[in-house]
CSV table of C-alpha atoms and ligand atoms in Angstrom, one decimal:
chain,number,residue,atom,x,y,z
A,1,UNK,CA,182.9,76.9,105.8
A,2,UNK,CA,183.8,73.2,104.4
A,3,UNK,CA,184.7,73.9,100.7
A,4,UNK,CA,184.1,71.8,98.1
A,5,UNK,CA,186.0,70.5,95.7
A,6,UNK,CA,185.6,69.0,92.4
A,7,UNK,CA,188.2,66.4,91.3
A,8,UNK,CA,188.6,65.0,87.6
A,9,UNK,CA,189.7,61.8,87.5
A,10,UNK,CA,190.1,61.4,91.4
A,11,UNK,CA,189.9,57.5,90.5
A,12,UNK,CA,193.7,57.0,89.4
A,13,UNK,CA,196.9,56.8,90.7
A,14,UNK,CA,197.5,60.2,91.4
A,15,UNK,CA,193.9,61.3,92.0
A,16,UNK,CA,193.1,59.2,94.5
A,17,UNK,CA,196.0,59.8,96.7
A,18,UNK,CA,195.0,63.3,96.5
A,19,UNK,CA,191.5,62.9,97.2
A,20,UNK,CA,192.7,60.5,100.4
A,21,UNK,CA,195.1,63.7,101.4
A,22,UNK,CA,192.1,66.4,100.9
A,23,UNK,CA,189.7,64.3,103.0
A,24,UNK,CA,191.9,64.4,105.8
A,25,UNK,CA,192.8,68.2,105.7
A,26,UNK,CA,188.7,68.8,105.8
A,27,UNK,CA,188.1,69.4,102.4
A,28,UNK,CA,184.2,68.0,101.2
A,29,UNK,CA,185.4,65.8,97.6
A,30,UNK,CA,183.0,65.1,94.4
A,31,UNK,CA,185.2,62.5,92.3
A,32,UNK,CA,184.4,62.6,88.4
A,33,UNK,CA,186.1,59.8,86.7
A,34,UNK,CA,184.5,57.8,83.3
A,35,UNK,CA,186.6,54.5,84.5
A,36,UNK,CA,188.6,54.1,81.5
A,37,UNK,CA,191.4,53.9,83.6
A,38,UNK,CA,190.0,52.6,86.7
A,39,UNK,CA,189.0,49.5,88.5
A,40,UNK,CA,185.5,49.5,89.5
A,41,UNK,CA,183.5,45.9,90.4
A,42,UNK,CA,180.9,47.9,92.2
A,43,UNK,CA,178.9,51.2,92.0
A,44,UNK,CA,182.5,53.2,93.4
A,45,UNK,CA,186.0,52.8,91.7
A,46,UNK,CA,187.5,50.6,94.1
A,47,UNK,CA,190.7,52.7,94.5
A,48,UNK,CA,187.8,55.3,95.7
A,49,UNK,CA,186.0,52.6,97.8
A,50,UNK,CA,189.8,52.3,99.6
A,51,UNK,CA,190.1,55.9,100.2
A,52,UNK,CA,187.0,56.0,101.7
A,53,UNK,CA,188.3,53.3,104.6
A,54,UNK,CA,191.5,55.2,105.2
A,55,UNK,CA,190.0,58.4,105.4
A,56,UNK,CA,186.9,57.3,107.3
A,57,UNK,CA,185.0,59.4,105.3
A,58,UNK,CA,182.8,58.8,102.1
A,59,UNK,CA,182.9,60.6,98.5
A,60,UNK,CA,180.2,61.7,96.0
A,61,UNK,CA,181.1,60.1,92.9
A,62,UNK,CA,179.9,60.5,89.0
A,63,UNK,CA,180.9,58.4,86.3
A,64,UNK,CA,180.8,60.9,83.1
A,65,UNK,CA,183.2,61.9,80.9
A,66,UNK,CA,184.4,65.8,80.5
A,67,UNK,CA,183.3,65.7,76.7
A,68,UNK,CA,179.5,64.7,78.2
A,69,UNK,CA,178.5,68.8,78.5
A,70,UNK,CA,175.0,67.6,80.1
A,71,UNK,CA,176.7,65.5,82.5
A,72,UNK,CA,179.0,68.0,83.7
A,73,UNK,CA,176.2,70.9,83.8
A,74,UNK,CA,173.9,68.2,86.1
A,75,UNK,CA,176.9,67.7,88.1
A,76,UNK,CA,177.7,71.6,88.9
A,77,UNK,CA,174.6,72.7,89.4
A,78,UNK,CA,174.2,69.9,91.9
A,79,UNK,CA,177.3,71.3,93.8
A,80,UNK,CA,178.6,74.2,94.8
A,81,UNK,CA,182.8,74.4,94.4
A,82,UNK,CA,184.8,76.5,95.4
A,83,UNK,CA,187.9,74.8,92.9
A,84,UNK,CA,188.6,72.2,91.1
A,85,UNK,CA,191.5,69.9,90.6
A,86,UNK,CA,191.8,68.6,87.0
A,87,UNK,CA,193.8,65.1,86.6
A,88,UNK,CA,191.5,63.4,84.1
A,89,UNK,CA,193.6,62.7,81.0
A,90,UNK,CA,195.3,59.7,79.4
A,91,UNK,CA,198.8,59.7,80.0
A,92,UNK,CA,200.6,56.9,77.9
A,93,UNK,CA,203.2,58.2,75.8
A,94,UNK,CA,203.4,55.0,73.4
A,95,UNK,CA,199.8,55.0,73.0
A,96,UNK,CA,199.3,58.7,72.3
A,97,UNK,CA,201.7,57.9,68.9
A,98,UNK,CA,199.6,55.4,67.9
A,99,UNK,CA,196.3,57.4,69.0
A,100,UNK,CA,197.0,61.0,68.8
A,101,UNK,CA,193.1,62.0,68.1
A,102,UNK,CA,192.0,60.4,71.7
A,103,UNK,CA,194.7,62.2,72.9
A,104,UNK,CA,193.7,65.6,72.0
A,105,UNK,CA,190.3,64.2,72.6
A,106,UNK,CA,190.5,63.1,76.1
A,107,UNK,CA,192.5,65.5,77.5
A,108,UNK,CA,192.5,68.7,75.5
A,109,UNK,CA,188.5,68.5,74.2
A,110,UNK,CA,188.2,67.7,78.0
A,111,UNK,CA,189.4,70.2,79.3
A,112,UNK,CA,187.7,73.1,77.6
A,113,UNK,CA,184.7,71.2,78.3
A,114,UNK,CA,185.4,71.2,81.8
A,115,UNK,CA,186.7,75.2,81.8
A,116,UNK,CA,183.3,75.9,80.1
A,117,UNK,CA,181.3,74.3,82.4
A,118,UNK,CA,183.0,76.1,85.5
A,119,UNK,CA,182.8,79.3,83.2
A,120,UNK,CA,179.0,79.4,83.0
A,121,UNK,CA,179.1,77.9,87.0
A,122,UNK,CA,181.4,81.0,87.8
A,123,UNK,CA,184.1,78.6,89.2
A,124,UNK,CA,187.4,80.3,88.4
A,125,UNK,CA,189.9,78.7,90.5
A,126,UNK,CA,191.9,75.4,89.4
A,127,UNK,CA,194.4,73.1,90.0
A,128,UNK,CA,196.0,71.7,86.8
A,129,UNK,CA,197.7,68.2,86.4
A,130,UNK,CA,200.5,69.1,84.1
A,131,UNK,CA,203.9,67.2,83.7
A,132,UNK,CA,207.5,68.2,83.1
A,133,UNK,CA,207.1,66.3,79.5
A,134,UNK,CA,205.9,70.0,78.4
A,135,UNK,CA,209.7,71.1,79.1
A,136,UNK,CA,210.7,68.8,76.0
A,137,UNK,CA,214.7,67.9,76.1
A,138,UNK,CA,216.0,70.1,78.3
A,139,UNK,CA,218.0,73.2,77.2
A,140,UNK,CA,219.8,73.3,81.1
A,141,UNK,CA,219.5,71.9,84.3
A,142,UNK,CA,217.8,72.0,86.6
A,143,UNK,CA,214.7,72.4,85.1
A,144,UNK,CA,213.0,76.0,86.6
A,145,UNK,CA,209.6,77.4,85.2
A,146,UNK,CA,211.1,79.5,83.1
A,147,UNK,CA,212.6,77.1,80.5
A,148,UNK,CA,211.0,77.1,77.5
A,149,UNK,CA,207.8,75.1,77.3
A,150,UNK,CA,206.6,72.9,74.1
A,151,UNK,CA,209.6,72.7,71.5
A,152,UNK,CA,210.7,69.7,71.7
A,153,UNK,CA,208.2,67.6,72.9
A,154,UNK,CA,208.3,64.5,71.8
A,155,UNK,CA,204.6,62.6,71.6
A,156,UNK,CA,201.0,63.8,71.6
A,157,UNK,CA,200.5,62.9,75.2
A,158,UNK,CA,203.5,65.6,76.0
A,159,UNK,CA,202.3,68.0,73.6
A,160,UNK,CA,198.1,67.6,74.8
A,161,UNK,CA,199.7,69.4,78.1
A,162,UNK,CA,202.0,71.9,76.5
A,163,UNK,CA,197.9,72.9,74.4
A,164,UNK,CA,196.3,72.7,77.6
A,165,UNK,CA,198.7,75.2,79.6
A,166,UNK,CA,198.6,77.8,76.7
A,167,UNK,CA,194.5,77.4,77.0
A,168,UNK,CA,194.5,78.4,80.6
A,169,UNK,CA,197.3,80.9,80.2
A,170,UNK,CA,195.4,82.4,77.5
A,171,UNK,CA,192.3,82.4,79.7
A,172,UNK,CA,193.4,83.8,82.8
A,173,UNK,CA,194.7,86.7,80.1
A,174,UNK,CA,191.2,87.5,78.8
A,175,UNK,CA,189.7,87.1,82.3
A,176,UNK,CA,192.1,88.3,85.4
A,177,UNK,CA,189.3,86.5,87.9
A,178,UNK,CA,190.6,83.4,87.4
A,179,UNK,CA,193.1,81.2,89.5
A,180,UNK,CA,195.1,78.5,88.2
A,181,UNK,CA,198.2,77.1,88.9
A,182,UNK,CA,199.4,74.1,86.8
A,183,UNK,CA,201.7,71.6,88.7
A,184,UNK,CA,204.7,70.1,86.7
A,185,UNK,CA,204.9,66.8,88.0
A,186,UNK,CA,208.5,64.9,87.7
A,187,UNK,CA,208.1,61.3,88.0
A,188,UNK,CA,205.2,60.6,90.2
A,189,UNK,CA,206.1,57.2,92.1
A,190,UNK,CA,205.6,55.1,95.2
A,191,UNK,CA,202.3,54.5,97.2
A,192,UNK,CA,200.3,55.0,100.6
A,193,UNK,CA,202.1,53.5,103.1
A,194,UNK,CA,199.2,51.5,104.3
A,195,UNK,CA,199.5,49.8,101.2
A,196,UNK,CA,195.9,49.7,100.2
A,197,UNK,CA,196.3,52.3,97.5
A,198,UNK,CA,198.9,52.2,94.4
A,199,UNK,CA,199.8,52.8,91.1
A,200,UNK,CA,197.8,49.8,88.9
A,201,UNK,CA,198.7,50.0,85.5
A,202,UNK,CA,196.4,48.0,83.0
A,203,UNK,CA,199.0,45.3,80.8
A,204,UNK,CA,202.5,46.0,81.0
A,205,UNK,CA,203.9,48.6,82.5
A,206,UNK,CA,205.4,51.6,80.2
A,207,UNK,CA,207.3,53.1,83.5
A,208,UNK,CA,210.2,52.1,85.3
A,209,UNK,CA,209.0,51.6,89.4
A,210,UNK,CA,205.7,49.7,88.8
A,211,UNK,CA,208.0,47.4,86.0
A,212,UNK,CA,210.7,47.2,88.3
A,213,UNK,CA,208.1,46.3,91.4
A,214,UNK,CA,206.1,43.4,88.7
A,215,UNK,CA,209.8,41.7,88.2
A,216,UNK,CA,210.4,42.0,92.0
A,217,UNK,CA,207.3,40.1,92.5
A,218,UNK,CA,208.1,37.1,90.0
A,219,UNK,CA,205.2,38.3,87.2
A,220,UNK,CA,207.7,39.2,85.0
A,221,UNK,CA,211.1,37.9,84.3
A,222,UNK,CA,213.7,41.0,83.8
A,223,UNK,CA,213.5,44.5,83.5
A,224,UNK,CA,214.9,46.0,80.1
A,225,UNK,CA,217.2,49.2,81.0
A,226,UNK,CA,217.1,51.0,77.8
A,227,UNK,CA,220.5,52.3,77.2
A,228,UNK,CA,223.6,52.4,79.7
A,229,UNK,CA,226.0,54.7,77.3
A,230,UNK,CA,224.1,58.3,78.3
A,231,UNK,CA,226.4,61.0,79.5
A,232,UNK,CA,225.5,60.6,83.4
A,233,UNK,CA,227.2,58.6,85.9
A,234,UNK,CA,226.4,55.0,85.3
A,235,UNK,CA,225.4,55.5,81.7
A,236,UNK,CA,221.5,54.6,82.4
A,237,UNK,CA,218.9,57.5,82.4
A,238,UNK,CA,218.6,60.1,85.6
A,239,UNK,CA,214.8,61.1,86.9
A,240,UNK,CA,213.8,63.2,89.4
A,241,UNK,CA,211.5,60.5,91.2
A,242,UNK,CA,208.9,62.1,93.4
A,243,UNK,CA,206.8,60.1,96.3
A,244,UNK,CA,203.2,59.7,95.5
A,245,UNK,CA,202.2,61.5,99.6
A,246,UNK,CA,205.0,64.1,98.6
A,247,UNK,CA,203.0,65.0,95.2
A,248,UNK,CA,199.7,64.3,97.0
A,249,UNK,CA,200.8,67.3,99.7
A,250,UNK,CA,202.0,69.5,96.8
A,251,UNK,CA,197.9,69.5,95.3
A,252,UNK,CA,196.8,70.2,98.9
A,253,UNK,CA,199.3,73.3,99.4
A,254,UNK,CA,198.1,74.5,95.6
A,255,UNK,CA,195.0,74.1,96.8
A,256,UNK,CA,195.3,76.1,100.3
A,257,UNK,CA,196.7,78.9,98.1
A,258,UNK,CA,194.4,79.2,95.5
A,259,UNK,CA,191.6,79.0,98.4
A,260,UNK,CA,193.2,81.5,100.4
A,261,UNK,CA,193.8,85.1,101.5
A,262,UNK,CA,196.4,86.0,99.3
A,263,UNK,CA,195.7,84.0,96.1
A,264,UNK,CA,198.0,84.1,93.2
A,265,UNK,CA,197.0,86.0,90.2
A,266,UNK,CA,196.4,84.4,87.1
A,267,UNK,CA,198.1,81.3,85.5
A,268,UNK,CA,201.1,80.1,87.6
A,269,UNK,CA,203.1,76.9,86.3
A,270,UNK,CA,205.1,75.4,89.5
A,271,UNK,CA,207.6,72.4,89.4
A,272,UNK,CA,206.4,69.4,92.0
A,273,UNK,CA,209.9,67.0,92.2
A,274,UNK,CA,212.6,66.8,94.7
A,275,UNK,CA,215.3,68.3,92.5
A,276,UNK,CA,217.7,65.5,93.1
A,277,UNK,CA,218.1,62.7,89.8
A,278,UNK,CA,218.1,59.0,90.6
A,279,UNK,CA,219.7,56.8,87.8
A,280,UNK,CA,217.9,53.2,86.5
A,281,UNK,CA,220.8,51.4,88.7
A,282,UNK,CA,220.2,53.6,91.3
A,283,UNK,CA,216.2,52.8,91.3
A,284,UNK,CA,216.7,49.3,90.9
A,285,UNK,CA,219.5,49.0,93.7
A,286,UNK,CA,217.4,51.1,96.2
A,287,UNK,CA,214.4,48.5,95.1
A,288,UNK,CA,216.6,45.3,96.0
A,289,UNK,CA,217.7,46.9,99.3
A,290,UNK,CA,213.6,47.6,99.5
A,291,UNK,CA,212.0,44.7,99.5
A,292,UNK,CA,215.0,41.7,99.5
A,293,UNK,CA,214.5,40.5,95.8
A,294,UNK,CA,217.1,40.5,93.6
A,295,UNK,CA,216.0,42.2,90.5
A,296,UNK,CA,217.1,40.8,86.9
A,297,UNK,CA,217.6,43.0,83.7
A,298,UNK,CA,219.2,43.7,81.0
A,299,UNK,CA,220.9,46.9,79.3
A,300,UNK,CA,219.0,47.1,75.7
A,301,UNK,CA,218.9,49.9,73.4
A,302,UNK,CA,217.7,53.3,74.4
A,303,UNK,CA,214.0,54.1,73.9
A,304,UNK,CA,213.0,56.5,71.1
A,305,UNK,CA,212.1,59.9,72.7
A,306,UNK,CA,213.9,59.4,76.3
A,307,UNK,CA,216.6,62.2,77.6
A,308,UNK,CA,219.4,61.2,79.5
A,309,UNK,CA,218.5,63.2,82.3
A,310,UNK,CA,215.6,65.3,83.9
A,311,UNK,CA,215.3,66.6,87.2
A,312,UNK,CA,213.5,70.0,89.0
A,313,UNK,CA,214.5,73.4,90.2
A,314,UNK,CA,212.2,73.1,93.1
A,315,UNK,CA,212.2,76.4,94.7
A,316,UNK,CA,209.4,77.9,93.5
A,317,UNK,CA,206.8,75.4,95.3
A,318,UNK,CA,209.0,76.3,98.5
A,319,UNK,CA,208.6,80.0,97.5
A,320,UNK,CA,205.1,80.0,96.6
A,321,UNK,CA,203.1,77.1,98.5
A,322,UNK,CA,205.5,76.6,101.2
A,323,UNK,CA,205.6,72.9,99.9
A,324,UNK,CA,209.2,70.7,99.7
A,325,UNK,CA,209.4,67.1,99.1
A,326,UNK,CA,210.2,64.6,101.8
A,327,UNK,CA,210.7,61.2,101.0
A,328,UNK,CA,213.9,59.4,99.5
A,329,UNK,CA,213.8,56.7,96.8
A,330,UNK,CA,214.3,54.5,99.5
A,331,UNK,CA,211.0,55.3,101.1
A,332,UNK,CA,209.3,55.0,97.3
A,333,UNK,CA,210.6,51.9,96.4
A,334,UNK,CA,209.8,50.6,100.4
A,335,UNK,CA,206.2,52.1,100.0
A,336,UNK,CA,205.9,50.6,96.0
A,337,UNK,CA,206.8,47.1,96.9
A,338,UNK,CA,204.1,47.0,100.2
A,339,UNK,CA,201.4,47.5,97.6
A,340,UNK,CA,202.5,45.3,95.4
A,341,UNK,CA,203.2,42.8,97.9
A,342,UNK,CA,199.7,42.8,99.2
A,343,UNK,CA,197.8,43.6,95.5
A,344,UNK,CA,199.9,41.3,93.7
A,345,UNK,CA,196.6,41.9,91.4
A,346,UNK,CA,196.2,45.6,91.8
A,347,UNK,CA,192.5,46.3,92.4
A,348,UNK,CA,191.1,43.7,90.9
A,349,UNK,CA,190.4,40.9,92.8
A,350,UNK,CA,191.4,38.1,90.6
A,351,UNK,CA,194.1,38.2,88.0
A,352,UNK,CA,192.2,37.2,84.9
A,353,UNK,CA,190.3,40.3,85.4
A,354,UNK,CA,190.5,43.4,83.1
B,1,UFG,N1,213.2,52.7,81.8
B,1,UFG,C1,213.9,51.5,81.6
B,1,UFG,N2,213.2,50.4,81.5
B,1,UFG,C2,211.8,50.4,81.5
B,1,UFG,C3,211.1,51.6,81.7
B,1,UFG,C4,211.9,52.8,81.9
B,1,UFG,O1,215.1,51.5,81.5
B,1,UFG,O2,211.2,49.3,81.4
B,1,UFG,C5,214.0,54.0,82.0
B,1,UFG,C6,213.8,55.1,81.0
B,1,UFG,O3,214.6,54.9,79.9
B,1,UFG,C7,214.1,56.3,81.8
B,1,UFG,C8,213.7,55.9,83.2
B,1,UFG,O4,213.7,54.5,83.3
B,1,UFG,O5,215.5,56.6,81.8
B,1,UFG,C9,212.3,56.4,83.6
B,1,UFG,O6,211.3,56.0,82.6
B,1,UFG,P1,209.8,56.2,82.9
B,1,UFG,O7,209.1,55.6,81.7
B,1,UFG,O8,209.4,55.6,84.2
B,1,UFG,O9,209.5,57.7,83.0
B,1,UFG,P2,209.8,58.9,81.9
B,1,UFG,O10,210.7,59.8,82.5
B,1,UFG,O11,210.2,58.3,80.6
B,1,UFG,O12,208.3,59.4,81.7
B,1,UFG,C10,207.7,60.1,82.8
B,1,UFG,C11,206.2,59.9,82.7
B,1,UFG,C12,205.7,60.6,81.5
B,1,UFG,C13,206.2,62.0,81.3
B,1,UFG,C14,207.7,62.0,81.5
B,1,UFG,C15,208.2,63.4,81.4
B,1,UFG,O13,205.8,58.6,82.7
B,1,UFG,O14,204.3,60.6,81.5
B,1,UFG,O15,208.0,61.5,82.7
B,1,UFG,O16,207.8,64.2,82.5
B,1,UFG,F1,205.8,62.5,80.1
């Protein structure tokens, strides 16, 4: 039997990589996404209406948010999954300072409404977006699952996900039916290799690659690299940058697992990175090599709230969901500047739109 999957917020960068990926390992895909993140000039997102081309294959999609209770109970009983995969959140960590209410909103407020509604549908088996921000600075490296969880975090975007995990952990106490692993993304970057899919971030861009990939392109005129006196090689800041087709495979393998014959009991938390650390000099040396551009910047002072390094322990995805990243920086920065190149306007078809 094809099972069916519900994804959250399968119309962003990460979700609709995944939702390309689950297509064309046979799963059937319902996309819920309420846009606010999304480029849509028709009646689909048009990252979705892309995905749909590559995979050869359509989607159902619903625009409704996971606060709307009515729209989410006329969406399950319209369906019947087996799982669902839960991106839907807003991720800025600037903005979530400045807006800490839509924060908890969005993405905590979400997703009990989302945990209630597959509650009373008697889905118990989910896929969590989480993020290594719930690790807060790091007490040792590399960063394993069992480092301590929400001290330290910094913003309310970090800390919405460090609420969220407790809520499933907490749920999957009370009720030992349910499934749910939570994936700790590192830094999530890169695109499809075709191109026609990528990371489009609305106004300037808050993260390094897709900054790094709009000086590249001539839209903006030097990348600031905050801070070069951190204690790491070359002074600048050392991530643990994944590939968007890596992190794409990792939600497929959760997936397969939760799915499966031998499921995992309860809540499980699981690193997705490539346990190796890239500096800013090192991304934006392997980004010249990349697409023949010589990038401009200049060291400024370090940004509130950043660490001086991060990067996984990534053996328990290996242990548990037989899943190891492939791709190199190189490959990211390669795939990053082919979408750029050919959507120097992301999805929107002219630049002037929002
Ligand atoms: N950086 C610059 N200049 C820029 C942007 C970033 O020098 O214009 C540096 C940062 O100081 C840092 C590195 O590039 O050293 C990576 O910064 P990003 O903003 O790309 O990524 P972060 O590690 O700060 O944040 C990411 C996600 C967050 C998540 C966090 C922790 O974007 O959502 O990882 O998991 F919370």
């Amino acid at each position: 039997m094809v099972a069916e999957v519900l994804v959250t917020g399968g119309a962003g960068f990460v979700g609709s990589h995944t939702v390309l990926v689950l297509l064309q390992n046979g799963f059937k895909v319902v996309v819920l996404d309420n846009l606010v993140n999304a480029v849509s000039e028709g009646p689909k997102p048009e990252a979705l209406v892309r995905v749909e081309k590559l995979a050869k294959q359509s989607v159902v999609f619903y625009e409704a948010d996971l606060c709307d209770s009515k729209a989410l109970d006329r969406i399950f009983t319209s369906h019947s999954f087996q799982c669902v995969i839960h991106f839907a959140a807003l991720k800025a960590v600037g903005e979530s300072c400045q807006l800490p209410l839509s924060y908890y909103r969005n993405n905590v407020a979400g997703t009990l409404g989302l945990l209630e509604a597959m509650k009373k549908h008697k889905v118990n088996r989910l896929v969590f977006s989480s993020s290594a921000t719930v690790y807060g600075t790091p007490q040792y490296l590399p960063l394993d699952e069992a480092h301590p969880t929400g001290q330290g975090c910094t913003n309310p975007y970090g800390r919405s996900k460090f609420f969220i995990e407790e809520m499933l952990a907490d749920l999957c106490r009370a009720e030992p039916d349910w499934q749910v692993i939570s994936l700790r993304y590192f830094n999530p970057v890169g695109a499809h290799p075709s191109g026609q899919i990528g990371e489009d971030p609305l106004g300037i861009p808050n993260n390094l690659m897709p900054f790094v990939s709009q000086v590249a392109i001539g839209k903006r005129k030097e990348l600031q690299v905050y801070g070069d006196d951190y204690e790491t090689p070359d002074g600048t800041g050392v991530r643990d940058y994944i590939h968007i087709m890596d992190l794409a495979d990792g939600h497929v393998a959760a997936l397969e697992r939760v799915l499966g014959k031998d499921p995992l009991k309860g809540f499980v938390a699981i690193n997705l990175g490539t346990g190796r650390g890239n500096s800013v000099l090192e991304v934006v040396a392997a980004f010249e090599k990349a697409s023949g551009k010589t990038i401009k910047y200049k060291v400024v002072e370090r940004r509130a709230g950043d660490v001086a390094t991060s990067y996984a322990d990534p053996k328990l995805a290996k242990e548990l969901l037989s899943w190891s990243a492939k791709k190199d920086i190189l490959d990211m920065c390669k795939d990053a500047w082919n979408w750029q190149m050919h959507n120097p306007n992301g999805f929107r078809s002219s630049e002037n739109q929002k």
